[in-house]
mmCIF file of C-alpha atoms in Angstrom:
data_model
loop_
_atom_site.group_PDB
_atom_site.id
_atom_site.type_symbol
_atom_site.label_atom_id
_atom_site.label_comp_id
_atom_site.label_asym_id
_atom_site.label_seq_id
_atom_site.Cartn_x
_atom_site.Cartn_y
_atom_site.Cartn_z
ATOM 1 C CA UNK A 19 0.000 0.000 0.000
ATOM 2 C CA UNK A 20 1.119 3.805 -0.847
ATOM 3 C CA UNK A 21 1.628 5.695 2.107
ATOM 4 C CA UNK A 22 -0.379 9.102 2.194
ATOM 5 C CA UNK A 23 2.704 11.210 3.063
ATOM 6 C CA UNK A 24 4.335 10.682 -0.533
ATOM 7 C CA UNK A 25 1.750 11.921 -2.298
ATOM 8 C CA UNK A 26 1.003 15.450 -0.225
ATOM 9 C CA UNK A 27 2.972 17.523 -2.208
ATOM 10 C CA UNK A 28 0.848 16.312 -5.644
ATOM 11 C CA UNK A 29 -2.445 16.879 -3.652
ATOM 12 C CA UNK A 30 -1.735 20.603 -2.634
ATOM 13 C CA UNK A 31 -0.528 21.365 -6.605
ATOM 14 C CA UNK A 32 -4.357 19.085 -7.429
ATOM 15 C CA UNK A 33 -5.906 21.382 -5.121
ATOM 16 C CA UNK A 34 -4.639 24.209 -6.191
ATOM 17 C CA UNK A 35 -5.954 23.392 -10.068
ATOM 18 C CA UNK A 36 -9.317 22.993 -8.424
ATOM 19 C CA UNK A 37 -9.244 19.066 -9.183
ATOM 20 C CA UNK A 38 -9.250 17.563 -5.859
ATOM 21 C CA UNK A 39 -11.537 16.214 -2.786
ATOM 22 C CA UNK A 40 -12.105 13.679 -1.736
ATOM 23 C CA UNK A 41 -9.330 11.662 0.245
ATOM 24 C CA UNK A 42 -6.286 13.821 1.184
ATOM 25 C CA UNK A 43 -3.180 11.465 0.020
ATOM 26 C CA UNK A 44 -1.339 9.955 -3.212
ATOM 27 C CA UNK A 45 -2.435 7.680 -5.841
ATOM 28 C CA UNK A 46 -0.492 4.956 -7.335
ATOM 29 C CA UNK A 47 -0.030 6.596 -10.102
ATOM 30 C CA UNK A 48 -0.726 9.647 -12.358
ATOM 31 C CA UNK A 49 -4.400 9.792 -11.341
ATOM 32 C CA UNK A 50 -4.856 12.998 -9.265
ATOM 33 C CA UNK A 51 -5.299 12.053 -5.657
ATOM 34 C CA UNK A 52 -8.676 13.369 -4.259
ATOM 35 C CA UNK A 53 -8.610 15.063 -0.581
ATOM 36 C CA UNK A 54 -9.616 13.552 2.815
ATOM 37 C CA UNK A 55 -13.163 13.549 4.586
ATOM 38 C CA UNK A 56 -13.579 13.290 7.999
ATOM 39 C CA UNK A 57 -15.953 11.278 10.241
ATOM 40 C CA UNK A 58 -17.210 11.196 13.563
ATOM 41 C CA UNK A 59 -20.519 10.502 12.565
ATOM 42 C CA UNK A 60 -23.631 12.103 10.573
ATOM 43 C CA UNK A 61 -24.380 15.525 12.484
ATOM 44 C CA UNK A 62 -27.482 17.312 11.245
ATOM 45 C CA UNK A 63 -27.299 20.663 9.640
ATOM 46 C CA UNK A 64 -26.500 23.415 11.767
ATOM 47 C CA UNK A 65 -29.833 25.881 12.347
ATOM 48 C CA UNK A 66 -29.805 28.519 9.429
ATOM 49 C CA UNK A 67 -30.238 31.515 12.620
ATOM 50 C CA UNK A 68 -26.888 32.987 13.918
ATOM 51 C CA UNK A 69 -26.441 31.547 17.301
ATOM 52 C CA UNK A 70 -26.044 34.354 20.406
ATOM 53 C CA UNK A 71 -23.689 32.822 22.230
ATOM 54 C CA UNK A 72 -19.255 31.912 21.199
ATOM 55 C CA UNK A 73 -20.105 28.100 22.102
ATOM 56 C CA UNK A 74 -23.132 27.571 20.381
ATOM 57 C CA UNK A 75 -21.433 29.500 17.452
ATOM 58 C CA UNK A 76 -18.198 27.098 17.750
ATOM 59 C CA UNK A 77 -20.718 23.805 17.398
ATOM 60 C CA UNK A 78 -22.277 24.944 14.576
ATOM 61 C CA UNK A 79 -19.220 25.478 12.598
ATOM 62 C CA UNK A 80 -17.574 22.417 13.911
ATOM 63 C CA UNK A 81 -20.632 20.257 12.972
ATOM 64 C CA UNK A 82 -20.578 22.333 9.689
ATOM 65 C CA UNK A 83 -17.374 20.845 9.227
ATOM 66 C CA UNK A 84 -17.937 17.172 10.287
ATOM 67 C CA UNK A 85 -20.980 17.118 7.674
ATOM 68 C CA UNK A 86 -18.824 18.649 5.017
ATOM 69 C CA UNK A 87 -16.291 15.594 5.714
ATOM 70 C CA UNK A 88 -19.000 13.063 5.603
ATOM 71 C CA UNK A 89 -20.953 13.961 2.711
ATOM 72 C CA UNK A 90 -18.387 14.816 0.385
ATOM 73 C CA UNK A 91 -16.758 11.212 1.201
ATOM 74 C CA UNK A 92 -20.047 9.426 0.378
ATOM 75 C CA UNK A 93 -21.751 10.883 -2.011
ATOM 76 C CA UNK A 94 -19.711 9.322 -4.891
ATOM 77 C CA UNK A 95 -21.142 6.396 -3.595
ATOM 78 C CA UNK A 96 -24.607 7.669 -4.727
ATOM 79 C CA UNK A 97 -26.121 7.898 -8.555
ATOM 80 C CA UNK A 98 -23.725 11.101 -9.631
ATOM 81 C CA UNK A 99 -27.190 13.655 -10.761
ATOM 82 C CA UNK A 100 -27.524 13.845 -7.231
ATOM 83 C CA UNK A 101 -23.727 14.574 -6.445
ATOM 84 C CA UNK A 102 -24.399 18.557 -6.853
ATOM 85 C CA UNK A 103 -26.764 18.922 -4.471
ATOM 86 C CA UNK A 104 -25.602 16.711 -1.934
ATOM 87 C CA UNK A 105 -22.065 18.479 -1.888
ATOM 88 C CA UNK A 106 -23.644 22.035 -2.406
ATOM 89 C CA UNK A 107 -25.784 21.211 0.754
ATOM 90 C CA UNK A 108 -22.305 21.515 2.606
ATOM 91 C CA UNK A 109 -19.845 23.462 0.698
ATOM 92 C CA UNK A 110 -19.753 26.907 -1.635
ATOM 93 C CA UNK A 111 -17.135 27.565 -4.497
ATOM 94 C CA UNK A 112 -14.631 27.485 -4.911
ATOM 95 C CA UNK A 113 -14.817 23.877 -2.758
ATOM 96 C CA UNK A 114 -18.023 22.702 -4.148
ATOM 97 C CA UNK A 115 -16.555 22.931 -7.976
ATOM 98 C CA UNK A 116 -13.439 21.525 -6.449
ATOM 99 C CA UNK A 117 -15.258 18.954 -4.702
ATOM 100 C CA UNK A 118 -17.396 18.251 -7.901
ATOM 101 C CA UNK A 119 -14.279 17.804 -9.912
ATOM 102 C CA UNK A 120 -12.642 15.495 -7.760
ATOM 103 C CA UNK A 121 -15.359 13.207 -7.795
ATOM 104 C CA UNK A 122 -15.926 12.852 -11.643
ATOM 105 C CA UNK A 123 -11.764 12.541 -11.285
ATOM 106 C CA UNK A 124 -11.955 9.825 -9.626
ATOM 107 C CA UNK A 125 -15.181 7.958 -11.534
ATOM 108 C CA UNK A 126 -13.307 8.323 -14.664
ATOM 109 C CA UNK A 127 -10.288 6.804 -12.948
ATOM 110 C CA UNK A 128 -12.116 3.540 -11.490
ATOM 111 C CA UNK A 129 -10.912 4.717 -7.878
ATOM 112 C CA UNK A 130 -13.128 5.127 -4.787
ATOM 113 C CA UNK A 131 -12.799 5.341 -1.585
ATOM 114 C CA UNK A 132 -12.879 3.085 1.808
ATOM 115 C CA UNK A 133 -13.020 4.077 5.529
ATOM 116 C CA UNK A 134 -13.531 7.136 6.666
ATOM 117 C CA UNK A 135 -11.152 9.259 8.491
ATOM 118 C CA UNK A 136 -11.520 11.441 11.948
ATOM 119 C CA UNK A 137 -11.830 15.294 12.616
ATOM 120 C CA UNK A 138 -9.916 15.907 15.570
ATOM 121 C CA UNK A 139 -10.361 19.909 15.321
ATOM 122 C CA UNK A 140 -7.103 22.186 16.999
ATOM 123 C CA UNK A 141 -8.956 25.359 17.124
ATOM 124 C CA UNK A 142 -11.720 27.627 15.290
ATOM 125 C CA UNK A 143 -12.113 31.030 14.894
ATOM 126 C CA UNK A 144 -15.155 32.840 14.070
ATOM 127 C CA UNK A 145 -15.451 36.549 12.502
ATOM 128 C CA UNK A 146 -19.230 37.247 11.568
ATOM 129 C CA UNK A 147 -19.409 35.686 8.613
ATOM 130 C CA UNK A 148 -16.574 32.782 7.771
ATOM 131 C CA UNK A 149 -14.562 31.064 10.064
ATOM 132 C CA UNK A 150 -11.259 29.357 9.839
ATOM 133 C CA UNK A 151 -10.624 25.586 11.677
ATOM 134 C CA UNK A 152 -7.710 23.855 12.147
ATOM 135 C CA UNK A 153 -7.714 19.971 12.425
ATOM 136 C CA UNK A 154 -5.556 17.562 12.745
ATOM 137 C CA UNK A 155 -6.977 14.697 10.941
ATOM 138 C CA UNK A 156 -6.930 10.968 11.414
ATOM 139 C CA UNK A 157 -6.749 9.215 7.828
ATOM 140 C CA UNK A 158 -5.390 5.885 9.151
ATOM 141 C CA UNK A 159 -8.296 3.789 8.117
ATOM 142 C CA UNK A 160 -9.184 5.470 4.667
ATOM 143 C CA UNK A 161 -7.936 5.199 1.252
ATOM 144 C CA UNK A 162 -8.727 4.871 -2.186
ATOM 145 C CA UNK A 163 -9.521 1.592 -3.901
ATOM 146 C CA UNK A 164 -9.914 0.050 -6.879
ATOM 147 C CA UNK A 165 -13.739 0.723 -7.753
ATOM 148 C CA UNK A 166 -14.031 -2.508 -9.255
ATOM 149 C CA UNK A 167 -12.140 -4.826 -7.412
ATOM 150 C CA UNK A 168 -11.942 -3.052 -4.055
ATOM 151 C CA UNK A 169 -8.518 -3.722 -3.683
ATOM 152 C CA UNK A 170 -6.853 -0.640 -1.700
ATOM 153 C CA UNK A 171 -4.336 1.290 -3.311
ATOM 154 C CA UNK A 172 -3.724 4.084 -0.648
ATOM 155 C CA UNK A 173 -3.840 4.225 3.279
ATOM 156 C CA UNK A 174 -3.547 7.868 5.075
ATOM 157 C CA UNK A 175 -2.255 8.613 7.855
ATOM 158 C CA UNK A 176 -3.040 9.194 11.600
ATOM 159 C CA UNK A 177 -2.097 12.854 11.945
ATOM 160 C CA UNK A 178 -2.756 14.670 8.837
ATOM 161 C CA UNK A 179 -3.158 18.475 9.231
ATOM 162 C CA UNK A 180 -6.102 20.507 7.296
ATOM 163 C CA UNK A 181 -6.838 23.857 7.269
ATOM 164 C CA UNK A 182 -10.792 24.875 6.394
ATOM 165 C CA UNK A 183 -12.341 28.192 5.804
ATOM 166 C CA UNK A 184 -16.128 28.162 6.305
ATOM 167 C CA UNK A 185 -18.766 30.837 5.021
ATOM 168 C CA UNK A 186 -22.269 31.369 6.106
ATOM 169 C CA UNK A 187 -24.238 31.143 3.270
ATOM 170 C CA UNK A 188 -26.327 33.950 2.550
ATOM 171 C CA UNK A 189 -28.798 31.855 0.432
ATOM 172 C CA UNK A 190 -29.620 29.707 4.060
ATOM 173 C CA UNK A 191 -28.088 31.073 6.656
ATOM 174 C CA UNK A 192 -25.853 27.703 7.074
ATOM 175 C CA UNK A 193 -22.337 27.348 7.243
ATOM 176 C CA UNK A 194 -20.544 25.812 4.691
ATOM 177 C CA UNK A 195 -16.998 24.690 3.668
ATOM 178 C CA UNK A 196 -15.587 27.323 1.132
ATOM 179 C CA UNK A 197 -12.322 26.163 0.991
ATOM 180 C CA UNK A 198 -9.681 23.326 2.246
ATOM 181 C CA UNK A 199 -6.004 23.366 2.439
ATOM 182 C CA UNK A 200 -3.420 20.661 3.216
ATOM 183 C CA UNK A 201 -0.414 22.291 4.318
ATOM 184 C CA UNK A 202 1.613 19.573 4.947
ATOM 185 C CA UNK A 203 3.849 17.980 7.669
ATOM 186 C CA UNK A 204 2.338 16.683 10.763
ATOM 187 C CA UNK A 205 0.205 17.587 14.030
#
C-alpha cells in the first residue's frame, strides 16, 4: 500500500488546479489524488439563525465541518445527478466545484474510496461571517480503492493536518466549507 505522506505535495498542486476532494493522500499513479473527509458521525445541519452565544457558534461550525467531511466522502457512492446537491448542501465555491471535480476525477479513474477518516479539530475562529478551523486529521483507516475490485491502493495517515475556511451562506443562513487546504507535515 502507498503511504499518504508521498503523495502530499501532488495533492496541494491538485488542489490548487481545483481538481481535488475527496481523500487527502497519493495515488499509485498519475491519477490525481482526491482530498480527505472526515468522520465522527452524521451531524445534522447546523440551524440557518446565527447563534447568540461563542459556544453555540463554535458547534455549529464544527458540525458544519464534520458534515462537510461526511458527505463529500459518500456521495460518490450515490447515482452522480444527485452529487451537486448533496455536496452544495455543505460546501460553496470554490470547494463545491473543487469537490465536484474530484469526484468525476476519480469515476473516470475507477478509484473510490474506503473508511472514513476522523476530525480531531485544533482550534476555530469565528469573525461574523466565515470562520477558519484547524484539524488535525486521522486518515489511518481510509484510502482509495480500486472501484471494481476493491482492492486498496492508498492508506492515510493518523495525523494529517487541514486547514478549512467556512462561510455562512447567505442563500440559508448555514455554514458551509468554502475552501480546504493541506499544508503539509504533521500535528
Amino acid at each position: 500500500m502507498n503511504n499518504f505522506g508521498a503523495g502530499r505535495r501532488q495533492l496541494r498542486v491538485v488542489l490548487a488546479s481545483a481538481a481535488a476532494l475527496l481523500l487527502a493522500g497519493c495515488s499509485g499513479g498519475s491519477v490525481p489524488a482526491p482530498t480527505s473527509p472526515s468522520h465522527l458521525s452524521a451531524p445534522t445541519q447546523p440551524s440557518s439563525a446565527p447563534s447568540s452565544s461563542g459556544t453555540e457558534q463554535r458547534q455549529a461550525v464544527e458540525a458544519a465541518y464534520r458534515q462537510f467531511w461526511h458527505s463529500t466522502f459518500h456521495t460518490s457512492d450515490k447515482p452522480e445527478s444527485t452529487w451537486h446537491d448533496a455536496v452544495a448542501a455543505v460546501a460553496v465555491d470554490p470547494q463545491l466545484t473543487t469537490a465536484l471535480g474530484a469526484m468525476q476525477t476519480q469515476k473516470q479513474a475507477g478509484i473510490t474510496v474506503y473508511g472514513d477518516v476522523t476530525a480531531r479539530i485544533v482550534s476555530v475562529q469565528i469573525t461574523d461571517v466565515s470562520a477558519k478551523v484547524v484539524d488535525c486529521q486521522d486518515a489511518s483507516k481510509a484510502g482509495q480503492a480500486d472501484a471494481k475490485t476493491g482492492k486498496r491502493k492508498t492508506v492515510g495517515v493518523p495525523r494529517n493536518p487541514v486547514n478549512a475556511d467556512l462561510k455562512r451562506d447567505t442563500a440559508d443562513g448555514r455554514w458551509k466549507v468554502a475552501q480546504v487546504t493541506f499544508p503539509g507535515g504533521t500535528c
